Amino acid sequence: NQDKILEYRFIPYGDKQLLLIARDVTKFVQLEQMRRDFVANVSHELRTPLTVISGYLEMAPDDGQLPASVQQKAFKEMSSQAKRMQTLIEELLVLSRIEANVDQQFDNVVDVPSMLQTIATEANTLNREKQHEITFSVDPQLKVYGLETELRSAFSNLIFNAVHYTPAPGKIEVRWQLEGEDAVFRVRDNGEGIAAKHLSRLTERFYRVDKARSRRTGGSGLGLAIVKHVLSHHNSQLMIDSEVNVGSEFWFILSSELVATVSPQTLKQG
Ligand code: ADP
């Protein structure tokens, strides 16, 4: 197999013979490459905003007094770059926490409907400028077993992305409903869509369709990587249906074993 990377070693065998040992190190080499890429990406993502901030600081004269017009722009830009670094660091922490959570038990019932209500309020704040029409169709009974903070990250990342990547004024539909016996979450937008060639790489850390634009929206490039990890924890995966200039649907299924809907009957019995 040509894709395999083998490491060869000779070891003495008896008096006059050598034994050739071949070891398949493909996985190891790939992991090492991923680790290197990750460190390079993080460094790059942190260096860019820092360069902008130090650029402005160096521009300041010794007495620290900049002309008012420049000062306003400089503070605005420095604050937005600092925010960008903060978001990146927070999301890196979320990602590493999720990776550490692997063996955690899902003992808690997560009240997804009320979680979605909170996220809807946040989405409305985010939506002030864009004025998209956002609709939520949520089954008020549909709760699931899972990890609350993780699920919150997954739901909010997908909803906020729809707000960010849909030109104003767009239409965004959020659904959380039973389909058969499974719980299904869907976010559909009529935004810019994503070309097929990007789809398989979209959940990679730092992968973006349009780097410059995604940064302008404040994105860290880690959102969908977080969603992917969260869903894999919950035995699920992210599905994406998308068409350029038509829109996208991001969706996932939480299987019936995770559904914890409390029937009115059970509630009455206390
Ligand atoms: P980012 O922080 O850049 O938003 P994500 O991991 O959340 O990172 O998303 C990765 C990329 O996927 C984005 O940069 C964007 O190009 C694309 N993307 C995500 N959601 C949507 C959407 N609803 N419509 C179009 N493109 C999207």
Short mmCIF file of C-alpha atoms in Angstrom, two decimals, residues 9-243:
data_model
loop_
_atom_site.label_atom_id
_atom_site.label_comp_id
_atom_site.label_asym_id
_atom_site.label_seq_id
_atom_site.Cartn_x
_atom_site.Cartn_y
_atom_site.Cartn_z
CA ARG A 9 15.02 -1.30 11.58
CA PHE A 10 17.72 -3.94 11.46
CA ILE A 11 18.40 -5.89 14.62
CA PRO A 12 21.06 -8.57 15.11
CA TYR A 13 19.72 -12.08 14.85
CA GLY A 14 22.05 -14.82 15.95
CA ASP A 15 25.74 -14.40 15.06
CA LYS A 16 25.74 -13.46 11.44
CA GLN A 17 22.24 -12.52 10.60
CA LEU A 18 20.19 -9.40 10.71
CA LEU A 19 16.48 -9.21 11.13
CA LEU A 20 14.62 -6.51 9.23
CA ILE A 21 11.65 -5.12 11.12
CA ALA A 22 9.12 -2.87 9.40
CA ARG A 23 6.75 -0.86 11.52
CA ASP A 24 3.70 0.98 10.21
CA VAL A 25 4.07 4.54 11.54
CA THR A 26 1.47 6.16 9.26
CA LYS A 27 -0.86 7.11 12.09
CA PHE A 28 1.96 8.50 14.21
CA VAL A 29 3.34 10.64 11.36
CA GLN A 30 -0.13 11.94 10.52
CA LEU A 31 -0.84 12.85 14.15
CA GLU A 32 2.50 14.59 14.42
CA GLN A 33 1.73 16.57 11.26
CA MET A 34 -1.70 17.52 12.63
CA ARG A 35 -0.12 18.69 15.86
CA ARG A 36 2.42 20.79 13.97
CA ASP A 37 -0.28 22.32 11.75
CA PHE A 38 -2.35 23.11 14.82
CA VAL A 39 0.47 24.92 16.60
CA ALA A 40 1.33 26.81 13.39
CA ASN A 41 -2.33 27.82 12.93
CA VAL A 42 -2.78 28.99 16.51
CA SER A 43 0.44 30.99 16.35
CA HIS A 44 -0.59 32.59 13.10
CA GLU A 45 -4.09 33.40 14.35
CA LEU A 46 -2.66 35.08 17.47
CA ARG A 47 0.16 36.86 15.71
CA THR A 48 -2.03 38.67 13.18
CA PRO A 49 -4.13 40.67 15.69
CA LEU A 50 -1.05 41.30 17.85
CA THR A 51 0.75 42.79 14.84
CA VAL A 52 -2.14 45.20 14.29
CA ILE A 53 -2.22 46.20 17.98
CA SER A 54 1.53 46.78 18.19
CA GLY A 55 1.39 48.71 14.90
CA TYR A 56 -1.02 51.21 16.44
CA LEU A 57 0.95 51.40 19.68
CA GLU A 58 4.16 52.15 17.80
CA MET A 59 2.40 54.88 15.87
CA ALA A 60 1.64 56.75 19.10
CA PRO A 61 4.04 59.63 19.75
CA ASP A 62 6.07 59.70 22.98
CA ASP A 63 3.55 61.86 24.83
CA GLY A 64 0.86 59.30 23.93
CA GLN A 65 -1.30 62.03 22.35
CA LEU A 66 -2.72 60.99 18.99
CA PRO A 67 -4.88 63.30 16.87
CA ALA A 68 -8.50 62.72 17.94
CA SER A 69 -9.54 61.27 14.56
CA VAL A 70 -6.70 58.71 14.58
CA GLN A 71 -7.19 57.95 18.24
CA GLN A 72 -10.78 56.89 17.79
CA LYS A 73 -9.94 54.58 14.90
CA ALA A 74 -6.92 53.16 16.73
CA PHE A 75 -8.86 52.31 19.87
CA LYS A 76 -11.69 50.78 17.90
CA GLU A 77 -9.32 48.62 15.87
CA MET A 78 -7.20 47.59 18.86
CA SER A 79 -10.25 46.66 20.82
CA SER A 80 -11.64 44.57 17.97
CA GLN A 81 -8.31 42.76 17.54
CA ALA A 82 -8.07 42.12 21.28
CA LYS A 83 -11.61 40.72 21.18
CA ARG A 84 -10.57 38.44 18.34
CA MET A 85 -7.70 37.04 20.39
CA GLN A 86 -10.01 36.59 23.34
CA THR A 87 -12.55 34.66 21.26
CA LEU A 88 -9.83 32.44 19.86
CA ILE A 89 -8.44 31.63 23.30
CA GLU A 90 -11.89 30.98 24.74
CA GLU A 91 -12.73 28.61 21.87
CA LEU A 92 -9.41 26.81 22.20
CA LEU A 93 -10.25 26.25 25.86
CA VAL A 94 -13.72 24.99 24.94
CA LEU A 95 -12.17 22.58 22.46
CA SER A 96 -9.63 21.21 24.91
CA ARG A 97 -12.30 20.87 27.62
CA ILE A 98 -14.45 18.90 25.20
CA GLU A 99 -11.54 16.64 24.35
CA ALA A 100 -10.98 16.02 28.05
CA ASN A 101 -14.67 15.19 28.57
CA VAL A 102 -14.60 12.05 26.47
CA ASP A 103 -15.56 9.58 29.16
CA GLN A 104 -18.08 11.72 30.98
CA GLN A 105 -21.45 10.10 31.66
CA PHE A 106 -24.63 11.68 30.39
CA ASP A 107 -26.58 11.60 33.66
CA ASN A 108 -28.13 15.01 33.25
CA VAL A 109 -31.27 15.84 31.39
CA VAL A 110 -30.58 18.88 29.27
CA ASP A 111 -33.50 21.23 28.91
CA VAL A 112 -32.87 22.07 25.27
CA PRO A 113 -36.06 24.14 24.78
CA SER A 114 -35.08 26.63 27.48
CA MET A 115 -31.48 26.58 26.29
CA LEU A 116 -32.71 27.50 22.81
CA GLN A 117 -34.73 30.33 24.27
CA THR A 118 -31.58 31.85 25.77
CA ILE A 119 -29.69 31.36 22.51
CA ALA A 120 -32.59 32.97 20.61
CA THR A 121 -32.23 36.09 22.74
CA GLU A 122 -28.49 36.20 22.05
CA ALA A 123 -29.12 35.62 18.33
CA ASN A 124 -31.55 38.54 18.29
CA THR A 125 -28.90 40.82 19.75
CA LEU A 126 -26.44 39.60 17.12
CA ASN A 127 -29.12 40.13 14.50
CA ARG A 128 -29.76 43.80 15.30
CA GLU A 129 -27.77 45.04 12.35
CA LYS A 130 -28.76 42.39 9.87
CA GLN A 131 -32.46 42.17 10.62
CA HIS A 132 -32.83 38.60 9.36
CA GLU A 133 -36.17 36.95 9.87
CA ILE A 134 -35.36 34.23 12.39
CA THR A 135 -37.98 31.64 13.30
CA PHE A 136 -37.73 28.98 15.98
CA SER A 137 -39.90 25.84 15.87
CA VAL A 138 -39.12 24.09 19.12
CA ASP A 139 -40.85 21.12 20.71
CA PRO A 140 -41.22 22.41 24.29
CA GLN A 141 -41.10 18.87 25.76
CA LEU A 142 -38.02 17.67 23.92
CA LYS A 143 -35.20 17.24 26.41
CA VAL A 144 -32.20 14.95 26.02
CA TYR A 145 -29.50 13.26 28.05
CA GLY A 146 -26.19 14.93 27.37
CA LEU A 147 -23.61 17.45 28.42
CA GLU A 148 -25.22 20.83 28.80
CA THR A 149 -22.27 23.14 28.11
CA GLU A 150 -21.25 21.09 25.11
CA LEU A 151 -24.70 21.04 23.56
CA ARG A 152 -25.06 24.77 24.17
CA SER A 153 -21.86 25.33 22.17
CA ALA A 154 -23.11 23.20 19.30
CA PHE A 155 -26.54 24.84 19.08
CA SER A 156 -25.22 28.37 19.40
CA ASN A 157 -22.35 27.94 16.95
CA LEU A 158 -24.69 26.71 14.23
CA ILE A 159 -27.29 29.42 14.85
CA PHE A 160 -24.75 32.26 15.08
CA ASN A 161 -22.99 31.06 11.92
CA ALA A 162 -26.30 31.27 10.05
CA VAL A 163 -26.68 34.87 11.24
CA HIS A 164 -23.08 35.71 10.25
CA TYR A 165 -22.95 34.04 6.86
CA THR A 166 -26.35 35.11 5.54
CA PRO A 167 -26.45 38.44 3.73
CA ALA A 168 -29.05 40.80 5.17
CA PRO A 169 -31.93 40.54 5.29
CA GLY A 170 -32.14 36.76 5.12
CA LYS A 171 -34.34 34.02 6.43
CA ILE A 172 -33.19 31.62 9.12
CA GLU A 173 -35.24 28.71 10.40
CA VAL A 174 -34.27 26.81 13.52
CA ARG A 175 -36.00 23.52 14.34
CA TRP A 176 -35.74 21.20 17.32
CA GLN A 177 -38.24 18.43 16.94
CA LEU A 178 -38.83 14.71 17.10
CA GLU A 179 -38.48 12.98 13.74
CA GLY A 180 -39.69 9.44 14.31
CA GLU A 181 -38.20 8.66 17.73
CA ASP A 182 -35.04 10.74 17.33
CA ALA A 183 -34.43 14.34 18.30
CA VAL A 184 -33.37 16.40 15.31
CA PHE A 185 -31.88 19.88 15.23
CA ARG A 186 -31.85 21.88 12.00
CA VAL A 187 -30.70 25.37 11.10
CA ARG A 188 -31.54 26.44 7.61
CA ASP A 189 -30.53 29.74 6.05
CA ASN A 190 -30.92 31.31 2.64
CA GLY A 191 -27.38 32.67 2.71
CA GLU A 192 -24.34 32.38 0.53
CA GLY A 193 -24.11 28.59 0.65
CA ILE A 194 -20.93 26.53 0.48
CA ALA A 195 -19.38 24.92 -2.61
CA ALA A 196 -19.25 21.11 -2.50
CA LYS A 197 -15.44 21.03 -2.56
CA HIS A 198 -15.29 22.71 0.87
CA LEU A 199 -17.88 20.59 2.64
CA SER A 200 -15.68 17.68 3.71
CA ARG A 201 -13.09 20.04 5.26
CA LEU A 202 -15.46 22.47 6.96
CA THR A 203 -15.21 20.90 10.42
CA GLU A 204 -11.39 20.97 10.42
CA ARG A 205 -9.88 23.40 12.89
CA PHE A 206 -9.26 26.77 11.28
CA TYR A 207 -10.72 25.77 7.93
CA ARG A 208 -12.67 28.62 6.38
CA VAL A 209 -14.17 29.12 2.95
CA ASP A 210 -13.13 32.77 2.88
CA LYS A 211 -10.48 33.48 5.49
CA ALA A 212 -10.54 37.25 5.33
CA ARG A 213 -14.30 37.53 5.54
CA SER A 214 -14.74 35.02 8.30
CA ARG A 215 -12.20 36.98 10.38
CA ARG A 216 -14.13 40.16 9.77
CA THR A 217 -17.22 38.52 11.25
CA GLY A 218 -15.11 37.73 14.32
CA GLY A 219 -14.91 34.02 13.60
CA SER A 220 -12.08 31.96 15.06
CA GLY A 221 -12.39 29.12 12.57
CA LEU A 222 -12.96 26.69 15.45
CA GLY A 223 -16.76 26.77 15.67
CA LEU A 224 -17.55 23.79 13.47
CA ALA A 225 -14.61 21.81 14.88
CA ILE A 226 -16.23 22.26 18.29
CA VAL A 227 -19.62 21.19 16.92
CA LYS A 228 -18.06 18.08 15.39
CA HIS A 229 -16.44 17.05 18.69
CA VAL A 230 -19.58 17.69 20.70
CA LEU A 231 -21.67 15.62 18.32
CA SER A 232 -19.21 12.78 18.22
CA HIS A 233 -19.48 12.70 22.04
CA HIS A 234 -23.20 12.34 21.66
CA ASN A 235 -22.82 9.59 19.03
CA SER A 236 -23.92 11.90 16.32
CA GLN A 237 -22.45 13.78 13.40
CA LEU A 238 -22.94 17.07 11.67
CA MET A 239 -24.75 16.96 8.33
CA ILE A 240 -24.53 19.82 5.87
CA ASP A 241 -26.70 20.36 2.82
CA SER A 242 -25.72 23.43 0.93
CA GLU A 243 -25.96 25.12 -2.41
#
